[in-house]
Steps between C-alpha positions, in 0.01 A plus 500: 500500500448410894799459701646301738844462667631164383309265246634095537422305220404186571383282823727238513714455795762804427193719405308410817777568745617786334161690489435425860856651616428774290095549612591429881824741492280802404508473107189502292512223295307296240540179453362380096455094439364363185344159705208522717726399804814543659836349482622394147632119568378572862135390485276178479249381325223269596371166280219321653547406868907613498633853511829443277851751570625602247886541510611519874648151623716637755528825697876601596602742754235548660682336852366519879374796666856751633684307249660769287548586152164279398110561315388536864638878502406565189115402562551710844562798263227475289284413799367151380660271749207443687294422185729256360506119640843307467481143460902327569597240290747225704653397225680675247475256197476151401749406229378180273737323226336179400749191571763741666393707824191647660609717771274756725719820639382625817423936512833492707900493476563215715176270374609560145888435592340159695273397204764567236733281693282218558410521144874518436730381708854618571457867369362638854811725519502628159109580531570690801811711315267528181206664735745722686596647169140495376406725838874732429413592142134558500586741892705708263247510224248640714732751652599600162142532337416730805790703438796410679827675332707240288795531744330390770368180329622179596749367227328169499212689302708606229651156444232285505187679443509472126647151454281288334310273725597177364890620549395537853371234594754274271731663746336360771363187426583199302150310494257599243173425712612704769603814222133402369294580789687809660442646128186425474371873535634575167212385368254752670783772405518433106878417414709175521758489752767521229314876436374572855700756734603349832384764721149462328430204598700555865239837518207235450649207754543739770199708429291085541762381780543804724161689417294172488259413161166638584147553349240671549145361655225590165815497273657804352155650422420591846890682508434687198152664633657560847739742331253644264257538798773709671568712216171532500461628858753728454324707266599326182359481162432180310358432205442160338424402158757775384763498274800767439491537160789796517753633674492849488806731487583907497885625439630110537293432844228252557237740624180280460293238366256421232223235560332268228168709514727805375516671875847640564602569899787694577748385747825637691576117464501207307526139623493255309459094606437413106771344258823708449403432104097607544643800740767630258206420178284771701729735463588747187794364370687802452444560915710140559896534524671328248701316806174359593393369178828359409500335867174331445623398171770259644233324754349197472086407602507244790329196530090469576365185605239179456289469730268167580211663813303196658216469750528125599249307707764318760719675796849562442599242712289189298680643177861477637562863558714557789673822436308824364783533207639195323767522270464150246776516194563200232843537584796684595544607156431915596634616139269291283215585761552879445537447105158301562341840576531615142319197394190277530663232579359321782573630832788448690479646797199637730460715796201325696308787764259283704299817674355274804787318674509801658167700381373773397203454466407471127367111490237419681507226788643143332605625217826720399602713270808434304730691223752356283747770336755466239672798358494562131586808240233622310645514168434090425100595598527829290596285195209263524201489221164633724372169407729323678539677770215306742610163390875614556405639861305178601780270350803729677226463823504112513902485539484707790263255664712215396800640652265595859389115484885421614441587858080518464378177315141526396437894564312474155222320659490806737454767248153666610617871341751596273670832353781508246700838464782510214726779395255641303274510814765679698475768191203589471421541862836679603561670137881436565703379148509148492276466828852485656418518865844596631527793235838447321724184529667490840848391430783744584514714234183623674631537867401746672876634518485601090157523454284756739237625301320626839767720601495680120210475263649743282193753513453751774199424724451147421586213748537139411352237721442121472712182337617620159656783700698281756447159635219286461260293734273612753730605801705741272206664329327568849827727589553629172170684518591647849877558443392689153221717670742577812765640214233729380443627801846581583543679221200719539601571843847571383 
């Protein structure tokens, strides 16, 4: 047995942050990944002449230097703020229905109110009411996630946070377009509007609106190894090409690790950025509360994703790109789109990340680099023959680029490099059930107000970090990581 203080398993964006809060507050820590890189869905890979990202398409919260409460503070913490280069998006997204709107929102409360008004006219006043209450409910969720007491919570919280969105905005507004393209977001977050919790998608608005959407200049990659390399310089521990195999326990308490070459460490702590289900399945059943089990029980796997990665010989501006995300739906149909999801029926809606209208330097010069993103579960790829699966991901492939050629006509004839990750991609490389990239279905059953499996795991001395413990997405799993490893170190100072 060697020994550490803390052992965090796994380098994805939880795991990162939370080893380097732990490493740089004084803790010896080890931090074990099973790739040969950092950062889970944070990363890149390269294909010819084009370095492709691989899940970020927009950064939230990470706001303007002295602006509070935002990734900027965070990275000051961990010391990689210097290290990391921002690149602002102007525009928040561009929202395409074929024969009904295309309308760009500006990264700002009064260009969105303007383009939403010129895009539909007559509804400037309710836009304005619907923002104000947008800004109201997700102030109170923040003060609430960081603790405030319930009595001191606005009321406004209480009543509208966990409305549906599409009773919301059906409140609101009478014209479906307009409904259409301030919802839009719901299909980055993984449940129809009908399913989605107001205050989830006010949380994302204002974290793009106030807090600005952002990336980063070398894509995620280059965040990912500025955290490790501060870890690193802290004193830290990594090693790659590792897996936890076991999580090992004395009198009920995580005490340790075992590795897949049969090496156990012992550890005062455990923290864990892996699956709840592959967490809880390296445990001993018998050390697992029956409260946890039966809570797992009742919860759902989220939704993964299809993704189309292209290197294409022509600038952003010659194939029509003029925002860095593009929304483009079949219609305004959002229940049959998110029953679509369970099928492989062509798709009907796309989230379009052009990396060079405002770059980051993945494509080289005249060319850009371009992904197309539709979310799917896993379960319809799980059920396919292994002979069909190629033909099935090349066919599912070709709707996606039928759907881009709506607001880019020709962009096949641009095609110099080309990548294709399915659900099945998304589990193999992140070894979550059902690749599902947001960890369990975000509707409100799993709000973070009856569901906190980071505040109790169940089994003394091991911590929960990452999205099947809390929120999912990129901002979230950054703090989740740091807020975890700051707990821990509370309570050892206690």
């Amino acid at each position: 047995m060697s020994d550490v203080d803390a052992v965090v398993i796994g380098a994805g964006n939880a795991g990162l942050t939370a080893a380097a809060t732990l490493q740089r507050a004084g803790v010896r820590t080890l931090l074990i990944e099973r790739h040969n890189v950092p950062g889970g869905c944070a990363t890149s890979f390269r294909r010819g002449r084009y370095e492709f990202e691989v899940a970020l398409h927009q950064l939230s919260g990470v706001g303007f230097e002295g602006q509070g409460f935002t990734l900027r503070g965070l990275f000051d913490k961990l010391g990689v703020s210097e290290r990391i280069d921002f690149v602002q998006e102007e525009d928040l997204y561009r929202a395409v229905v074929s024969g009904r709107h295309d309308v760009t929102l500006p990264a700002d409360w009064a260009g969105a109110a303007d383009a939403l008004e010129e895009a539909f006219p007559g509804n400037r006043e309710r836009i304005e009411r619907f923002f104000q209450l947008l800004r109201d409910v997700a102030f109170w969720q923040i003060a609430a996630m960081r603790g405030m007491p319930a009595d001191e919570i606005g009321p406004v919280l209480f009543r509208q946070g966990l409305r549906p969105l599409a009773d919301v905005l059906d409140e609101h507004f009478d014209d479906p377009g307009l409904k259409s393209v301030l919802a839009v977001y719901w299909t980055y977050l993984g449940q129809p509007p009908s399913r989605l919790a107001f205050q989830d998608l006010a949380l994302t608005l204002f974290a793009y609106l106030e807090f600005k959407p952002w990336h980063v200049k070398g894509g995620s990659q280059a965040m990912s190894t500025a955290i490790l390399d501060s870890f690193l310089a802290a004193g830290g521990e990594a090693r790659f090409n590792t897996a936890v195999t076991g999580i090992l326990t004395e009198r009920g308490r995580a005490v340790g690790v075992r590795l897949d070459d049969g090496e156990e460490v012992s550890a005062c702590d455990i923290v864990s950025n892996a699956s709840l289900p592959v967490t809880y399945g390296m445990l001993d059943d018998s050390v697992v509360p029956h409260r946890v089990r039966a809570d797992l029980a009742t919860r759902r796997v989220g939704v993964s994703g299809f993704v189309l990665h292209m290197g294409l010989d022509a600038t952003s501006a010659e194939l029509g790109f003029t925002t860095s995300t593009t929304f483009v739906n079949a219609d305004l149909d959002d229940e049959r789109t998110y029953a679509s999801w369970r099928t492989l029926e062509p798709a009907r809606g796309i989230c379009v990340s052009s990396y060079d209208v405002a770059p980051i330097g993945f494509a080289p010069s005249g060319a850009t680099h371009v992904s197309l993103m539709t979310l799917q579960y896993g379960e319809v790829w799980e059920k396919l023959p292994p002979a069909e699966y190629a033909k099935a991901k090349f066919a599912y492939a070709e709707t996606l680029l039928d759907r881009v050629e709506e607001v880019a006509p020709g962009i096949r004839d641009a095609i110099e490099e080309v990548d294709v990750a399915t659900p099945l991609t998304m589990t193999r490389y992140l070894g979550h059930p059902g690749g599902a990239i947001y960890g369990y279905d975000q509707d409100r059953t799993e709000n973070w107000l009856f569901r906190d499996s980071m505040r109790d795991p169940g089994v003394p001395g091991l911590h929960l970090a990452g999205s099947w413990a809390g929120f999912g997405g990129f901002q979230p799993t950054l703090e989740a990581g740091h807020r975890v490893a700051r707990r821990l170190l509370r309570a050892q100072s206690a």
